[in-house]
Coordinates of C-alpha atoms in Angstrom, one line a residue:
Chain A
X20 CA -12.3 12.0 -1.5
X21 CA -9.8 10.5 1.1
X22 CA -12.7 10.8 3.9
X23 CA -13.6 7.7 2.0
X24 CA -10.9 5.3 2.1
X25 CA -11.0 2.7 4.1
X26 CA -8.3 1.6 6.6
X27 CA -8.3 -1.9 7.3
X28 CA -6.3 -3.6 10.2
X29 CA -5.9 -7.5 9.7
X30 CA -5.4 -9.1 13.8
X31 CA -3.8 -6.2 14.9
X32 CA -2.1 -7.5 18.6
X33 CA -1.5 -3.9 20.4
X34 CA -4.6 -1.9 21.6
X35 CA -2.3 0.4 21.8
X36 CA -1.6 0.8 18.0
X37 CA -5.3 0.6 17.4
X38 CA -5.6 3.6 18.8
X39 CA -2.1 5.6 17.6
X40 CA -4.1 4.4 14.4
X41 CA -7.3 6.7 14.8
X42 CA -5.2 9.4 15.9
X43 CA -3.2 9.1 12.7
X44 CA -6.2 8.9 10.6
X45 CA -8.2 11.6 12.3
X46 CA -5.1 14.1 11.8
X47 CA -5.5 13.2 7.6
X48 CA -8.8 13.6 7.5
X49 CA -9.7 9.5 7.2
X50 CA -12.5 8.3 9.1
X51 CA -13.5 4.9 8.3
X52 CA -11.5 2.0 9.8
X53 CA -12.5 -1.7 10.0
X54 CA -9.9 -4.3 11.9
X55 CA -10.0 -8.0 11.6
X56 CA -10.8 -10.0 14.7
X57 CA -7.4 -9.0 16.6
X58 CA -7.3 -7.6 20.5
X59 CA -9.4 -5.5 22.4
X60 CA -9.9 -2.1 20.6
X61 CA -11.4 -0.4 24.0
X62 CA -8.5 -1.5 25.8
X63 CA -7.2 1.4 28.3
X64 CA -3.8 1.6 25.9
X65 CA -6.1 2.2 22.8
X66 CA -7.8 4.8 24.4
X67 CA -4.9 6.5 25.9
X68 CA -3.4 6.7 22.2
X69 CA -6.4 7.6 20.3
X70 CA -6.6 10.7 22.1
X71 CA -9.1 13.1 20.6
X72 CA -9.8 9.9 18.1
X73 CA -12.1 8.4 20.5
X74 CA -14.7 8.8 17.7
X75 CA -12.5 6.8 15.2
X76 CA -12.1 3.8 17.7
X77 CA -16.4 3.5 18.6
X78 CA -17.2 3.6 14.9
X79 CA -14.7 1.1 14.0
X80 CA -16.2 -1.9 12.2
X81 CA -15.0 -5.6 13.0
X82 CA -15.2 -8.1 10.9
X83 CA -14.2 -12.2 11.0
X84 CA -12.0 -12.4 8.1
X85 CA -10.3 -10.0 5.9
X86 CA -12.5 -11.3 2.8
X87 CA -15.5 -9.9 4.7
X88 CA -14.0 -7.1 5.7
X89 CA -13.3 -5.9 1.9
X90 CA -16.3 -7.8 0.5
X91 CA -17.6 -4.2 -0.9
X92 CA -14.2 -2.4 -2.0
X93 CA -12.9 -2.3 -5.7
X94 CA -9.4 -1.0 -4.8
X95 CA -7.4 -2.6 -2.2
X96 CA -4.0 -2.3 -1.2
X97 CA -2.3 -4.6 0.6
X98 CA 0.6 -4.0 2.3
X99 CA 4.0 -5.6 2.7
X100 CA 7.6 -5.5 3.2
X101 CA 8.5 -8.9 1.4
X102 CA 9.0 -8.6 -1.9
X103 CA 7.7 -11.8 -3.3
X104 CA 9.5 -14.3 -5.0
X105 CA 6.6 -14.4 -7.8
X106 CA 6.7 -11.4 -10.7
X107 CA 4.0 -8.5 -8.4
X108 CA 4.4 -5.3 -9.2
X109 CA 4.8 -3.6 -5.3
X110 CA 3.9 0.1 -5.7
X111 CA 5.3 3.0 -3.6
X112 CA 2.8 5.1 -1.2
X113 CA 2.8 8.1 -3.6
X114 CA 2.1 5.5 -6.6
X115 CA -0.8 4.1 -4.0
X116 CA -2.0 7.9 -4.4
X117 CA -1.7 8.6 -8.0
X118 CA -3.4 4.8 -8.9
X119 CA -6.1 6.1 -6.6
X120 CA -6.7 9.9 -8.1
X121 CA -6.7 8.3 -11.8
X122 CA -8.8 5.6 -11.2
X123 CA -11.4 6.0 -8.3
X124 CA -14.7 6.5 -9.3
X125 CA -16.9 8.2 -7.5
X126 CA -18.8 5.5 -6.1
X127 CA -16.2 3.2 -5.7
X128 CA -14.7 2.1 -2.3
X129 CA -11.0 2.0 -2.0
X130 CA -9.3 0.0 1.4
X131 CA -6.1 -0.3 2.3
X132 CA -5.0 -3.4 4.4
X133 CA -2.5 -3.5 7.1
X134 CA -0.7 -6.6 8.4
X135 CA -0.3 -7.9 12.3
X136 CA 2.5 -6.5 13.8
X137 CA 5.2 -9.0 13.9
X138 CA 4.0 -11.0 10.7
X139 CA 2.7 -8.1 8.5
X140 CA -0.6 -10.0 6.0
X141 CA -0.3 -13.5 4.9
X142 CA 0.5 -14.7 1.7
X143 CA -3.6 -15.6 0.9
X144 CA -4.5 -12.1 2.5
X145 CA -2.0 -10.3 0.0
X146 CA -3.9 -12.4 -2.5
X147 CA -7.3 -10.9 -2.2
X148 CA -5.5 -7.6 -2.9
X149 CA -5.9 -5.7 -6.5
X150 CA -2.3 -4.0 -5.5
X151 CA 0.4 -4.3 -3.3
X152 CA 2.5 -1.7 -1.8
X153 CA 5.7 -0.7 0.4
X154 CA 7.1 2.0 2.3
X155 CA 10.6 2.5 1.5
X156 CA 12.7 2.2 4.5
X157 CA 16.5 1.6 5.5
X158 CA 17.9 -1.7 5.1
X159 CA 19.2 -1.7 8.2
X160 CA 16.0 -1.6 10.2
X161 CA 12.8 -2.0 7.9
X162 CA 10.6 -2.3 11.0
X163 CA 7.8 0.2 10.7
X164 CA 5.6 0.9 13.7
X165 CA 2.3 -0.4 12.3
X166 CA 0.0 3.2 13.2
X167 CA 3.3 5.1 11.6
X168 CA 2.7 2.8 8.4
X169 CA -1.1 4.1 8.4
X170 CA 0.1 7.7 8.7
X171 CA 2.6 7.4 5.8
X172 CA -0.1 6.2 3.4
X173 CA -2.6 8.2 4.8
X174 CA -0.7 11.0 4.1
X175 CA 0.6 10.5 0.7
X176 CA -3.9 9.9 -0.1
X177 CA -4.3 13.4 1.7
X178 CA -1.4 14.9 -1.1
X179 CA -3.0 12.9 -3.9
X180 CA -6.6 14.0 -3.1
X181 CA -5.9 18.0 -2.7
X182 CA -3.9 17.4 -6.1
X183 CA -6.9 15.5 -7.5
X184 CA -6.7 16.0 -11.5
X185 CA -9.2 15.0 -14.0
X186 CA -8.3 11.2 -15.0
X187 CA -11.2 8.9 -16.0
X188 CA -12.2 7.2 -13.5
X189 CA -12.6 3.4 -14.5
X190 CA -15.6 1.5 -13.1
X191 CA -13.7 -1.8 -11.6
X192 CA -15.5 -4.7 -10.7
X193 CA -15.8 -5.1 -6.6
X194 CA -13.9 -7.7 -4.3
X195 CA -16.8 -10.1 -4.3
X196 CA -17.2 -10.2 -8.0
X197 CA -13.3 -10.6 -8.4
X198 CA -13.7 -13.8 -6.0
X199 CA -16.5 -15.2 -7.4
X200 CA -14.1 -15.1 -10.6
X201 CA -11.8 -16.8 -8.9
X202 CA -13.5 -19.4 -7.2
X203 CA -14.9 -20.5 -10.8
X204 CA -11.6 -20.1 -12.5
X205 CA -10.4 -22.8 -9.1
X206 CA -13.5 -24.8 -9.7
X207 CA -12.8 -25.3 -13.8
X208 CA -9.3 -25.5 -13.7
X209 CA -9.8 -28.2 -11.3
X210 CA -12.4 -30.3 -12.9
X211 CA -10.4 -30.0 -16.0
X212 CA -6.9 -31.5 -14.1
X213 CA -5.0 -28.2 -15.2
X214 CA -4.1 -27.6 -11.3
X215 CA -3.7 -30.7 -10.3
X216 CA -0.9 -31.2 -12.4
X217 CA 0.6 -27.9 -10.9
X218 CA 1.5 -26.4 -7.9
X219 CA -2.4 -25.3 -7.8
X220 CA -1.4 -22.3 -5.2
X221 CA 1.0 -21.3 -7.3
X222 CA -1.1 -21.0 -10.5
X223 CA -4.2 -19.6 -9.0
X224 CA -1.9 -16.5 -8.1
X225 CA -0.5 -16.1 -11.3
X226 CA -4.0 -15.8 -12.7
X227 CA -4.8 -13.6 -9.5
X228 CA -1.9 -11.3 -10.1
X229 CA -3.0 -11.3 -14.3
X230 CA -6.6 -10.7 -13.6
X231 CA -5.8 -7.6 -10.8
X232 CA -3.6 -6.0 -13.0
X233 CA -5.9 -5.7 -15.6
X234 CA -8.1 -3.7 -13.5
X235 CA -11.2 -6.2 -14.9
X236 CA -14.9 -4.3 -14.7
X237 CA -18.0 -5.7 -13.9
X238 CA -18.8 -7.2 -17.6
X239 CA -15.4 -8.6 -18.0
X240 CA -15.9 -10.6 -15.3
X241 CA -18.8 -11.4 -17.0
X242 CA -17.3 -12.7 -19.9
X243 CA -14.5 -14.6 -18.5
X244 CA -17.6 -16.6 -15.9
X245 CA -19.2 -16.5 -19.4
X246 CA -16.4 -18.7 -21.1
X247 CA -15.6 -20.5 -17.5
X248 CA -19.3 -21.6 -18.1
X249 CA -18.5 -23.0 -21.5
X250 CA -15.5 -24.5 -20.5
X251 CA -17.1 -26.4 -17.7
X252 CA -19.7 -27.3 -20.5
X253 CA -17.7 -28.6 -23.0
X254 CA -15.6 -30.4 -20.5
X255 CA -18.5 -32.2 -18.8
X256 CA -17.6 -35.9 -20.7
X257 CA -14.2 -35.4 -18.9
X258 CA -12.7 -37.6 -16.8
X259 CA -10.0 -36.4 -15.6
X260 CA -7.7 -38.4 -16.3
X261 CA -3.9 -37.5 -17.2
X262 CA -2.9 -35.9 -20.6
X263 CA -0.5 -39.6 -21.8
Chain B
X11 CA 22.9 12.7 2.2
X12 CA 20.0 11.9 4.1
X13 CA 22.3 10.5 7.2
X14 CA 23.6 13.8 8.1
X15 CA 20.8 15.3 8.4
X16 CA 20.2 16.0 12.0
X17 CA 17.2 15.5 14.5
X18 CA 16.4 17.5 17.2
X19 CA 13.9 17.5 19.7
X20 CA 13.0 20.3 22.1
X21 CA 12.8 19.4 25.5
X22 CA 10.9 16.0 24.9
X23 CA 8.3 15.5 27.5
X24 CA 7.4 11.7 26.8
X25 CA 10.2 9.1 26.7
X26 CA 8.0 6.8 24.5
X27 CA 8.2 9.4 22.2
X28 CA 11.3 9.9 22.2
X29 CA 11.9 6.1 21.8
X30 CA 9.7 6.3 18.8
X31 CA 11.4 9.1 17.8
X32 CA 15.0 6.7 17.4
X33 CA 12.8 3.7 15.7
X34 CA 11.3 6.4 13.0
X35 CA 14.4 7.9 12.7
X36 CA 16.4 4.5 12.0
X37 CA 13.4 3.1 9.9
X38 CA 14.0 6.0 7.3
X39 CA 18.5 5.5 7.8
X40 CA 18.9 8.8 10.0
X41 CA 21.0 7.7 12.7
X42 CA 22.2 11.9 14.6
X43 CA 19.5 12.5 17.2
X44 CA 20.1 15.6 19.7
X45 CA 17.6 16.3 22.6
X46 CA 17.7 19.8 24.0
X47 CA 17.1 18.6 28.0
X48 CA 13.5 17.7 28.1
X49 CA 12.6 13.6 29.8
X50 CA 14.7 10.7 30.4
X51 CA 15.7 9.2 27.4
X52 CA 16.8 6.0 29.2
X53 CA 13.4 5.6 30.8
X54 CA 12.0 2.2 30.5
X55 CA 9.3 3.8 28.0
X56 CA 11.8 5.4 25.5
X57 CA 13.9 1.6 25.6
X58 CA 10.6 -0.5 24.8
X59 CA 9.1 2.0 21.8
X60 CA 12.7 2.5 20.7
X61 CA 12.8 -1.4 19.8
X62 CA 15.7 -2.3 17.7
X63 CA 16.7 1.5 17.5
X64 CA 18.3 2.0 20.6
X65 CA 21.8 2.7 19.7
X66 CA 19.9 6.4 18.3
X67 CA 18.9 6.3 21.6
X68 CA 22.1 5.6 23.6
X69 CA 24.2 7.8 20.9
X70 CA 22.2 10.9 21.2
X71 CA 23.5 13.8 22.2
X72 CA 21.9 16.5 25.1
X73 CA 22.2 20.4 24.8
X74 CA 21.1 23.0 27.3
X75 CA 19.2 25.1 25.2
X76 CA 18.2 25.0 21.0
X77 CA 20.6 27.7 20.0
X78 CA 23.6 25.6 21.6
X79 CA 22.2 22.0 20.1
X80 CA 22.4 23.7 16.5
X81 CA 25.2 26.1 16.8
X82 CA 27.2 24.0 14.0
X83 CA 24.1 23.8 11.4
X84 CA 23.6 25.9 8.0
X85 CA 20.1 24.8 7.2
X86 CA 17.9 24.7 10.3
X87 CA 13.5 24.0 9.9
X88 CA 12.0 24.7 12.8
X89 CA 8.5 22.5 12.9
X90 CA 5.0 24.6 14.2
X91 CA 1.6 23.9 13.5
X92 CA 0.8 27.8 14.1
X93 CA 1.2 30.2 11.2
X94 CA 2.7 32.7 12.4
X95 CA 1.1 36.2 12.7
X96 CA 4.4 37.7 10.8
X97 CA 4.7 37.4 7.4
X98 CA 6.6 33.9 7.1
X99 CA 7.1 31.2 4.3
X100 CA 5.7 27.7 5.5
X101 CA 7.4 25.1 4.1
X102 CA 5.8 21.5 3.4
X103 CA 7.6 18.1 4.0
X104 CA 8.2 18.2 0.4
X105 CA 9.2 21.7 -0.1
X106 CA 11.8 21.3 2.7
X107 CA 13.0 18.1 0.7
X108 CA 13.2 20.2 -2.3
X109 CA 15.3 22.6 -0.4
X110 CA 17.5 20.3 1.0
X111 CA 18.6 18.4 -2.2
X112 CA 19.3 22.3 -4.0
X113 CA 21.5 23.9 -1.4
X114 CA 23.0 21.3 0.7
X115 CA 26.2 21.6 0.4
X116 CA 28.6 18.8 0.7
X117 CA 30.3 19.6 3.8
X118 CA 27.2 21.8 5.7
X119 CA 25.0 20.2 8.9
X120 CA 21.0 20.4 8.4
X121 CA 18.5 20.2 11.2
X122 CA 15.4 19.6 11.9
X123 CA 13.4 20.5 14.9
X124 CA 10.5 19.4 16.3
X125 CA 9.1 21.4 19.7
X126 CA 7.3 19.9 22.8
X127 CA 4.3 17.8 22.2
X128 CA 1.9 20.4 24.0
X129 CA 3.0 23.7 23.2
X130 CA 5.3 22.9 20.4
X131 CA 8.7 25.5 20.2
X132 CA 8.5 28.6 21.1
X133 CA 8.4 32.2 19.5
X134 CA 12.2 32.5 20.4
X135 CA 13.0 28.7 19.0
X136 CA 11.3 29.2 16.1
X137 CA 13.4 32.8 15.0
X138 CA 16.2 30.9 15.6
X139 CA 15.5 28.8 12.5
X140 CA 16.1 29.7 8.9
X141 CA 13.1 28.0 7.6
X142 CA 10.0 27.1 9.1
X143 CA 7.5 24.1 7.7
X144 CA 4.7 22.6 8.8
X145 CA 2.3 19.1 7.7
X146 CA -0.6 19.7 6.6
X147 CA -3.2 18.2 8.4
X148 CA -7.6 18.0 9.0
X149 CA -8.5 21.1 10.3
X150 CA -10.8 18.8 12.9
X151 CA -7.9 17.6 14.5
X152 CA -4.5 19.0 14.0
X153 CA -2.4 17.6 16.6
X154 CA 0.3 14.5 15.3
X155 CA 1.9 12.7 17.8
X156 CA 5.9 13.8 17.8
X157 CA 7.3 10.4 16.7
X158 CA 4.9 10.9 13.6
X159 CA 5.9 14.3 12.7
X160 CA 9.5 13.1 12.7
X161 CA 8.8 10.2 10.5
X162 CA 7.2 12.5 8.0
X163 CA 9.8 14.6 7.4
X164 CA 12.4 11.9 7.6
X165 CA 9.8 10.3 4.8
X166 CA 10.2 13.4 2.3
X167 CA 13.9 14.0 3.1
X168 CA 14.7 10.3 2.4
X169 CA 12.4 10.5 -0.7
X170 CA 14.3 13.4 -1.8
X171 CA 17.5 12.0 -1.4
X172 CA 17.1 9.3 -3.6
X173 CA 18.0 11.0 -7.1
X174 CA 15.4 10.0 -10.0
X175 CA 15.4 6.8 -11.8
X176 CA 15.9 3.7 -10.7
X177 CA 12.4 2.8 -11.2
X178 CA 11.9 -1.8 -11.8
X179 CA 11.6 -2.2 -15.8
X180 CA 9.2 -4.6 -16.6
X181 CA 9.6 -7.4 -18.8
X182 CA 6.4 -7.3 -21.0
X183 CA 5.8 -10.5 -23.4
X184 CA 6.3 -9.1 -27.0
X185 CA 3.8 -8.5 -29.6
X186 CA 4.5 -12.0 -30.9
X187 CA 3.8 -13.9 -27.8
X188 CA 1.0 -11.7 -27.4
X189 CA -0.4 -12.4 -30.8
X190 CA 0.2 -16.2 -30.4
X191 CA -1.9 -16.6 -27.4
X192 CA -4.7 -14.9 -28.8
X193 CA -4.7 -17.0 -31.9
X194 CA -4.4 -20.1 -29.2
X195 CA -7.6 -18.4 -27.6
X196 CA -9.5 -18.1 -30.9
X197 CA -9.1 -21.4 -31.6
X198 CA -10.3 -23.1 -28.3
X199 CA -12.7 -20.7 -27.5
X200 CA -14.1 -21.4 -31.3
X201 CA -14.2 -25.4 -30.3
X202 CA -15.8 -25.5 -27.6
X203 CA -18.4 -23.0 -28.9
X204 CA -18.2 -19.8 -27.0
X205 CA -17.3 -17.7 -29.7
X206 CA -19.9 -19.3 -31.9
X207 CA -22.9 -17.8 -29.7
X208 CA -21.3 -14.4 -29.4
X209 CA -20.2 -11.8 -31.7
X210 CA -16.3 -13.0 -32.0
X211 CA -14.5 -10.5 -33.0
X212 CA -16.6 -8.4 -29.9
X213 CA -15.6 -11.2 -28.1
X214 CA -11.6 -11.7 -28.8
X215 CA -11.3 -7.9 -28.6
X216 CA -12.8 -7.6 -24.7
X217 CA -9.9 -10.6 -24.3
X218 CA -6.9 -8.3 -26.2
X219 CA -8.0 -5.5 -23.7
X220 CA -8.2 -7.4 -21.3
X221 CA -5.0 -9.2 -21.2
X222 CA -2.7 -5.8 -22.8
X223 CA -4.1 -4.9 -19.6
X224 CA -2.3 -6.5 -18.0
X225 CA 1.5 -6.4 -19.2
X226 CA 1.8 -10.2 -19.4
X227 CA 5.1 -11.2 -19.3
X228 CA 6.5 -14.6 -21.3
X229 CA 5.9 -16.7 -18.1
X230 CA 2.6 -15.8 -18.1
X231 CA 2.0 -16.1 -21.3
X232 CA 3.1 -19.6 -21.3
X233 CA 0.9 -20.6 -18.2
X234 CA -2.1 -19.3 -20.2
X235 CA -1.4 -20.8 -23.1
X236 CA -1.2 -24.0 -21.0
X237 CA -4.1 -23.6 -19.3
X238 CA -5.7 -23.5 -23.0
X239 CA -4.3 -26.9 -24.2
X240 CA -5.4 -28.3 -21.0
X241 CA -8.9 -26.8 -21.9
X242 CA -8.3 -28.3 -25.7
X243 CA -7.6 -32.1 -24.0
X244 CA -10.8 -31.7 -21.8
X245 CA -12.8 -30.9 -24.4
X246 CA -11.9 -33.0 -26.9
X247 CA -14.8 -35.5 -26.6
X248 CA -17.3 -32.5 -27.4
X249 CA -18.6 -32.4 -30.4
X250 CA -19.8 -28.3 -30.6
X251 CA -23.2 -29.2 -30.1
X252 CA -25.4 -25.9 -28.8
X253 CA -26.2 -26.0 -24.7
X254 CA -30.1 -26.4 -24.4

């Protein structure tokens, strides 16, 4: 099972990371790695770190945008070392692992999503992710190496996969149906002046951070686009002006 | 506890690594690092890779040989990717952690160490250790960087250092809010005429899933329930006539 999660690097700056990346994933047993824009993955420093992951770094997919990049995965992990201000549950590598063995179906793709080096993922890339996770470090010097971040989780997945029990797998909806959710949920809320009377940001996360946790399948989604569409309906004679 | 567990590195033959090494180690709060000869640690590569971890690197201490650098230890791993042709327990990361929270005793040194990055310790190292552990790793390509190994183990050893519990409680919304904002659903939802086209009840009860689901707390709770009297306002000129 782990062969099949994806690692995804978001503008990583050192080619020389890149490729202490493939190495690490090689040595667990991961093979699929997609980065975001960033620097030059055939860089002489990547390929003097990827060693005998040469393979890793050629088959690498790159991608414009995170959002593209995990248009086709249903669980993604982002990860992070702030702990934000707003209520998100942030889940620890071997959690990461057990979330994955109870709930990855077999034909569901799982990524996990690893920040730039000196800023980590930004606040609207943590937003695209179902889940958010940290590795617990010292206080004193929280710092992780970004390719010894990839190897932690990496091998926590190898543990949970060789301990792989028999949970029931639940059939989430996909990235790109989760968006789509979103974008309507932006567009109504909108129209209807709930968000402008908000900080919109701030609200749209909430509902993010709702609608992620509640691990949402594919007719779900269709039922809250369902009543999206008969909110935008019944709200058509509105103007949007303020509630007096 | 985790602190005084010692680090030791057999004759190091990259000083990035053993700058790595110091950043790993200080990332995961172990701060006693001894080199048995081996590189340079004040190389310009070990000081770059060491980052903000180069007091490790500047307090370390050098040894001749192994037997000399853990002549004051009690509970001594010696690292090998080889299984040994003698009958000999391998540990894993988390068996040595096991081991180490049962029989440390207050007042005994424990050491960890990690051989060359080509040939690893030798036959003579490795007897001088009471346990021996290895990570398990793809058979395809078995060969982690040094600076990775050593975060592993300093990984497991931290994880098994912090006792049980301490786990974030939650603070779910109780059954009453709960019930109150589905009643608050059922009623808009019934005005502006999406429960009227579907089965309701089928309807409310993909919504109670939905949103148990997620553990809403009372502040989200509240933002839903606003976002449904901001849906009640916009709707109020429509009059529940069918869509065409």
């Amino acid at each position: 099972m782990n062969k099949d999660i994806i690692i995804i690097l978001a503008e990583p700056q050192s080619p020389g990371n890149i490729g202490m990346t493939c190495r690490a994933m090689k040595n667990m047993g991961f093979t699929q790695l997609r980065i975001v824009k960033g620097c030059d993955r055939f860089d002489s420093e990547a390929l003097k770190f990827a060693v005998s992951a040469r393979d890793l770094l050629e088959s690498a997919q790159v991608f414009p945008d995170l959002a593209s990049a995990m248009a086709d995965c249903t669980l993604t992990v982002g990860t992070t070392r702030r702990h934000g201000k707003y209520r998100q549950e942030i889940l620890s590598p071997p959690e990461v692992g057990s979330r994955f063995r109870e709930q990855v179906a077999p034909d569901c793709r799982a990524a996990i999503v690893f920040g730039r080096e000196d800023n980590g993922l930004t606040t609207e890339e943590l937003a695209l992710c179902r889940w958010h996770a940290t590795i617990p470090t010292s206080n004193e010097y929280g710092s992780l190496n970004l390719a010894q971040s990839v190897l932690l989780f990496c091998y926590e997945l190898g543990k949970a996969s060789e301990s792989a029990g028999g949970g029931r797998p639940i059939e989430m909806a996909n990235s790109k149906e989760m968006e789509t959710l979103f974008t309507h949920f932006d567009a109504t809320l909108n129209k209807i002046g709930f968000l402008n009377e908000q900080n919109p940001d701030h609200m749209m996360r909430s509902l993010r951070r709702i609608f992620f946790r509640a691990n949402l399948d594919s007719r779900e989604v269709t039922v809250l686009r369902g009543m999206l569409t008969q909110i935008d309906w019944a709200s058509s004679a509105f103007d949007g002006r303020k509630r007096s």
